[in-house]
Amino acid sequence: MEAGRVVAPDETGGLVPFGGSLDGATAYDSGPLVVCAPGGASFLRPAAVADPEVWRQVREEVTDLAEELDRVAPLLAGGGLERMMRRARSGAVPSGAYEADPRQSCPELVARVAGELGTGEDAAALYLQVATLAAPTDRNVRRWNGWSAGQLAQARADLLATGAVVEAKRSRAGRPVFLPGEWTDLKAPHLPLETAKLAQHRVRPMRRNEIQGPFVRVLPIAPLHEMFATAWERTSGERESGR
C-alpha cells in the first residue's frame, strides 16, 4: 500500500464505504482499497475490482471486514445491480407484468415448487414471494400478481394448508402469512420481516432504526428470478433438516 496519502475531496466520489466515514482522514491507498488511519474507516473503488481475481485478493486482505465488504458486492461490475439492468432490457417478462410475480419471471420454478408443495401455481407463487421478498404485503402481492382479494385469499388458504407458512398478526407487516422462524422488527421507513431474509438482502440492522446494506432501504440485490431460486433452495433445505 501507498502509505500516508491524503485522499482529496474530489476523489471520494468513486469510493464506496463499507466500514466507516472518511472525514478528511489520512489514508493508505492500495488502489482497490482506501483504509484510513487511525480508526480503520474503509472504502472500495468498484472499478478497480472488476477482475474476479482482484476481488478475491481484496477479500483476503480484509478478512475481518469480509462480511461488510460483501455488502457492496451487488454494486460491482458484473454484480447483481448490473444483472438486474441487463434483465430489465432482455424482455424476459412481458410488458406490463412484474418480475416480482414468479409466474412471470420464473414459471419453471413455480411449477417445481407447486409439485413439491402439492399446491396449485398461485399458492406456489405466493410462497416464493413470502420466502424471498422484503415487503410481500397483501397490497403489493395483489398489484404484482393482478389478483383480486378473493384470489389472494384462496392462494393463501391453499398455502397455509401445506404447513410451509404460518398465520399470525404482526404489527406493520401488511400481511397475515409468514415463514416460520425468527422475526426482525425493523422500524420505519423499513418494514419488519423474517430474519432469514436479511442475509439474502445483505442487510444488517443497526442502532437508531438504521440498516447497513448495499442500499438505504431493504431492496433486491440481484434479479428476482435469481433471488426466488436462492430462497427456494434455502427454505427447502430448512424443511428437510426439520428447522
Short mmCIF file of C-alpha atoms in Angstrom, two decimals:
data_model
loop_
_atom_site.label_atom_id
_atom_site.label_comp_id
_atom_site.label_asym_id
_atom_site.label_seq_id
_atom_site.Cartn_x
_atom_site.Cartn_y
_atom_site.Cartn_z
CA MET A 1 0.00 0.00 0.00
CA GLU A 2 0.98 3.62 -0.56
CA ALA A 3 1.36 4.95 2.94
CA GLY A 4 0.02 8.16 4.35
CA ARG A 5 -1.57 9.70 1.25
CA VAL A 6 -4.33 12.21 1.98
CA VAL A 7 -7.41 11.48 -0.11
CA ALA A 8 -8.58 14.71 -1.74
CA PRO A 9 -12.30 15.62 -1.61
CA ASP A 10 -12.71 15.24 -5.38
CA GLU A 11 -11.51 11.63 -5.14
CA THR A 12 -14.17 10.48 -2.71
CA GLY A 13 -16.95 10.28 -5.30
CA GLY A 14 -15.68 6.95 -6.64
CA LEU A 15 -15.28 5.38 -3.23
CA VAL A 16 -17.89 3.10 -1.67
CA PRO A 17 -17.75 2.99 2.15
CA PHE A 18 -18.01 -0.38 3.85
CA GLY A 19 -16.57 0.36 7.26
CA GLY A 20 -16.82 3.97 8.46
CA SER A 21 -16.55 7.56 7.22
CA LEU A 22 -13.71 9.42 5.55
CA ASP A 23 -13.86 12.82 7.29
CA GLY A 24 -10.67 14.00 5.58
CA ALA A 25 -8.51 11.41 7.36
CA THR A 26 -5.07 10.36 6.24
CA ALA A 27 -5.43 7.20 4.19
CA TYR A 28 -3.45 4.22 2.99
CA ASP A 29 -4.27 3.66 -0.67
CA SER A 30 -3.72 0.35 -2.45
CA GLY A 31 -5.83 1.18 -5.48
CA PRO A 32 -8.85 -1.05 -4.84
CA LEU A 33 -8.90 -0.18 -1.13
CA VAL A 34 -8.51 3.02 0.83
CA VAL A 35 -8.12 2.48 4.57
CA CYS A 36 -7.96 5.43 6.95
CA ALA A 37 -5.74 5.65 9.99
CA PRO A 38 -6.41 6.00 12.79
CA GLY A 39 -9.84 4.46 13.04
CA GLY A 40 -9.78 1.98 10.16
CA ALA A 41 -12.58 3.52 8.09
CA SER A 42 -12.55 1.53 4.84
CA PHE A 43 -13.53 2.35 1.26
CA LEU A 44 -13.62 0.45 -2.01
CA ARG A 45 -13.12 1.59 -5.61
CA PRO A 46 -15.63 -0.61 -7.52
CA ALA A 47 -13.97 -0.07 -10.91
CA ALA A 48 -10.70 -1.43 -9.52
CA VAL A 49 -12.14 -4.84 -8.56
CA ALA A 50 -13.91 -5.78 -11.79
CA ASP A 51 -11.45 -8.66 -12.19
CA PRO A 52 -12.63 -11.63 -10.03
CA GLU A 53 -9.03 -12.39 -9.06
CA VAL A 54 -8.53 -8.85 -7.75
CA TRP A 55 -11.79 -9.15 -5.78
CA ARG A 56 -10.57 -12.41 -4.25
CA GLN A 57 -7.28 -10.79 -3.22
CA VAL A 58 -9.05 -7.79 -1.71
CA ARG A 59 -11.30 -10.04 0.38
CA GLU A 60 -8.23 -11.90 1.64
CA GLU A 61 -6.65 -8.60 2.70
CA VAL A 62 -9.66 -7.64 4.82
CA THR A 63 -10.78 -10.94 6.30
CA ASP A 64 -12.01 -9.16 9.43
CA LEU A 65 -14.26 -6.96 7.29
CA ALA A 66 -15.22 -9.51 4.63
CA GLU A 67 -18.89 -9.50 5.65
CA GLU A 68 -19.09 -5.71 5.37
CA LEU A 69 -17.20 -5.79 2.06
CA ASP A 70 -19.61 -8.38 0.66
CA ARG A 71 -22.47 -5.96 1.27
CA VAL A 72 -21.23 -3.78 -1.58
CA ALA A 73 -20.64 -6.72 -3.96
CA PRO A 74 -24.00 -6.23 -5.74
CA LEU A 75 -22.81 -2.78 -6.84
CA LEU A 76 -19.66 -4.04 -8.59
CA ALA A 77 -19.17 -4.70 -12.29
CA GLY A 78 -21.00 -7.92 -13.13
CA GLY A 79 -22.78 -7.82 -9.77
CA GLY A 80 -26.46 -8.08 -9.01
CA LEU A 81 -27.29 -4.49 -9.93
CA GLU A 82 -25.75 -4.85 -13.39
CA ARG A 83 -27.53 -8.17 -13.92
CA MET A 84 -30.82 -6.51 -12.98
CA MET A 85 -30.20 -3.84 -15.62
CA ARG A 86 -29.49 -6.47 -18.27
CA ARG A 87 -32.56 -8.43 -17.22
CA ALA A 88 -34.77 -5.35 -17.49
CA ARG A 89 -33.60 -4.86 -21.08
CA SER A 90 -33.98 -8.52 -22.05
CA GLY A 91 -37.76 -8.64 -22.44
CA ALA A 92 -37.85 -11.86 -20.38
CA VAL A 93 -41.01 -10.68 -18.61
CA PRO A 94 -43.94 -9.49 -20.75
CA SER A 95 -44.69 -5.78 -20.90
CA GLY A 96 -46.98 -4.77 -18.05
CA ALA A 97 -46.02 -7.76 -15.88
CA TYR A 98 -43.80 -7.70 -12.80
CA GLU A 99 -40.55 -9.53 -12.10
CA ALA A 100 -41.92 -9.84 -8.55
CA ASP A 101 -44.58 -12.24 -9.87
CA PRO A 102 -42.73 -15.58 -10.07
CA ARG A 103 -45.29 -16.91 -12.55
CA GLN A 104 -43.92 -14.32 -14.97
CA SER A 105 -40.23 -14.21 -14.05
CA CYS A 106 -39.54 -17.91 -13.34
CA PRO A 107 -42.53 -20.10 -14.35
CA GLU A 108 -40.43 -23.29 -14.34
CA LEU A 109 -39.52 -22.72 -10.70
CA VAL A 110 -43.17 -22.07 -9.83
CA ALA A 111 -44.14 -25.39 -11.41
CA ARG A 112 -41.42 -27.15 -9.43
CA VAL A 113 -42.49 -25.54 -6.16
CA ALA A 114 -46.13 -26.40 -6.82
CA GLY A 115 -45.16 -30.03 -7.37
CA GLU A 116 -43.09 -30.26 -4.21
CA LEU A 117 -45.61 -28.44 -2.01
CA GLY A 118 -48.59 -30.18 -3.57
CA THR A 119 -50.39 -26.94 -4.42
CA GLY A 120 -51.58 -25.01 -7.44
CA GLU A 121 -49.28 -22.49 -9.09
CA ASP A 122 -50.92 -19.49 -7.40
CA ALA A 123 -50.08 -20.82 -3.94
CA ALA A 124 -46.58 -21.73 -5.12
CA ALA A 125 -46.04 -18.21 -6.44
CA LEU A 126 -47.24 -16.74 -3.15
CA TYR A 127 -44.86 -18.99 -1.25
CA LEU A 128 -41.89 -17.76 -3.29
CA GLN A 129 -42.91 -14.16 -2.67
CA VAL A 130 -43.25 -14.69 1.08
CA ALA A 131 -39.95 -16.60 1.21
CA THR A 132 -37.98 -14.08 -0.80
CA LEU A 133 -39.27 -10.52 -0.90
CA ALA A 134 -38.76 -7.94 1.81
CA ALA A 135 -42.28 -6.49 1.52
CA PRO A 136 -44.78 -9.09 0.23
CA THR A 137 -47.71 -7.17 1.71
CA ASP A 138 -51.20 -8.07 0.58
CA ARG A 139 -51.40 -4.81 -1.34
CA ASN A 140 -48.10 -5.42 -3.14
CA VAL A 141 -48.88 -9.05 -3.96
CA ARG A 142 -52.24 -8.16 -5.44
CA ARG A 143 -50.62 -5.50 -7.61
CA TRP A 144 -47.72 -7.70 -8.74
CA ASN A 145 -49.91 -10.72 -9.46
CA GLY A 146 -53.01 -8.93 -10.76
CA TRP A 147 -55.15 -10.71 -8.16
CA SER A 148 -58.46 -9.81 -6.62
CA ALA A 149 -58.86 -10.04 -2.86
CA GLY A 150 -60.61 -13.37 -3.37
CA GLN A 151 -57.79 -14.81 -5.46
CA LEU A 152 -55.24 -13.84 -2.84
CA ALA A 153 -57.37 -15.34 -0.07
CA GLN A 154 -57.65 -18.65 -1.97
CA ALA A 155 -53.91 -18.82 -2.67
CA ARG A 156 -53.21 -18.04 0.98
CA ALA A 157 -55.57 -20.75 2.22
CA ASP A 158 -54.04 -23.32 -0.12
CA LEU A 159 -50.56 -22.37 1.03
CA LEU A 160 -51.42 -22.45 4.73
CA ALA A 161 -52.75 -25.99 4.29
CA THR A 162 -49.22 -27.16 3.37
CA GLY A 163 -47.70 -26.00 6.67
CA ALA A 164 -44.91 -24.22 4.80
CA VAL A 165 -46.01 -20.87 6.24
CA VAL A 166 -47.66 -19.75 9.44
CA GLU A 167 -50.53 -17.34 10.07
CA ALA A 168 -50.12 -14.54 12.60
CA LYS A 169 -50.82 -10.89 13.39
CA ARG A 170 -47.67 -8.78 13.32
CA SER A 171 -47.53 -5.03 13.57
CA ARG A 172 -46.89 -3.15 10.30
CA ALA A 173 -46.37 -6.35 8.31
CA GLY A 174 -49.28 -5.72 5.97
CA ARG A 175 -49.85 -9.45 5.58
CA PRO A 176 -51.05 -12.42 7.68
CA VAL A 177 -48.70 -15.21 6.45
CA PHE A 178 -45.02 -15.61 7.25
CA LEU A 179 -42.14 -18.03 7.08
CA PRO A 180 -41.68 -19.97 10.31
CA GLY A 181 -38.80 -18.74 12.41
CA GLU A 182 -37.42 -15.54 13.87
CA TRP A 183 -38.78 -12.09 13.13
CA THR A 184 -36.88 -8.80 12.88
CA ASP A 185 -38.87 -5.72 13.78
CA LEU A 186 -37.20 -3.07 11.62
CA LYS A 187 -38.54 0.41 12.23
CA ALA A 188 -39.93 2.92 9.74
CA PRO A 189 -39.24 3.65 6.96
CA HIS A 190 -38.44 -0.07 6.70
CA LEU A 191 -40.99 -2.84 7.14
CA PRO A 192 -40.38 -5.66 9.62
CA LEU A 193 -39.57 -9.01 8.02
CA GLU A 194 -38.44 -12.58 8.61
CA THR A 195 -34.89 -12.64 9.97
CA ALA A 196 -33.92 -15.30 7.42
CA LYS A 197 -34.34 -12.77 4.60
CA LEU A 198 -31.76 -10.32 5.94
CA ALA A 199 -28.75 -12.29 4.73
CA GLN A 200 -30.14 -12.68 1.22
CA HIS A 201 -30.64 -8.91 1.03
CA ARG A 202 -27.17 -8.33 2.57
CA VAL A 203 -28.75 -6.26 5.35
CA ARG A 204 -27.74 -5.93 8.97
CA PRO A 205 -29.93 -3.99 11.44
CA MET A 206 -28.11 -1.20 13.26
CA ARG A 207 -28.94 1.14 16.13
CA ARG A 208 -31.26 4.15 15.78
CA ASN A 209 -33.51 2.34 13.28
CA GLU A 210 -30.76 2.27 10.66
CA ILE A 211 -29.63 -0.61 8.48
CA GLN A 212 -26.30 -1.48 6.90
CA GLY A 213 -26.54 -2.82 3.38
CA PRO A 214 -25.96 -2.06 -0.29
CA PHE A 215 -28.80 0.47 -0.29
CA VAL A 216 -30.54 2.74 2.21
CA ARG A 217 -33.65 0.52 2.01
CA VAL A 218 -34.12 -3.26 2.01
CA LEU A 219 -34.13 -3.85 -1.74
CA PRO A 220 -33.34 -6.77 -4.09
CA ILE A 221 -29.62 -7.25 -4.68
CA ALA A 222 -30.00 -9.43 -7.79
CA PRO A 223 -32.59 -10.19 -10.49
CA LEU A 224 -35.67 -11.50 -8.74
CA HIS A 225 -35.76 -14.81 -10.61
CA GLU A 226 -32.31 -15.50 -9.12
CA MET A 227 -33.43 -14.48 -5.64
CA PHE A 228 -36.56 -16.65 -5.87
CA ALA A 229 -34.39 -19.66 -6.75
CA THR A 230 -31.95 -18.96 -3.91
CA ALA A 231 -34.77 -18.60 -1.39
CA TRP A 232 -36.36 -21.85 -2.53
CA GLU A 233 -33.08 -23.70 -2.07
CA ARG A 234 -32.66 -22.19 1.40
CA THR A 235 -36.16 -22.95 2.62
CA SER A 236 -36.17 -26.43 1.09
CA GLY A 237 -33.01 -27.24 3.00
CA GLU A 238 -34.50 -25.89 6.21
CA ARG A 239 -37.64 -28.01 5.84
CA GLU A 240 -35.61 -31.14 5.08
CA SER A 241 -33.44 -30.59 8.15
CA GLY A 242 -36.53 -30.03 10.30
CA ARG A 243 -35.62 -26.46 11.20
#
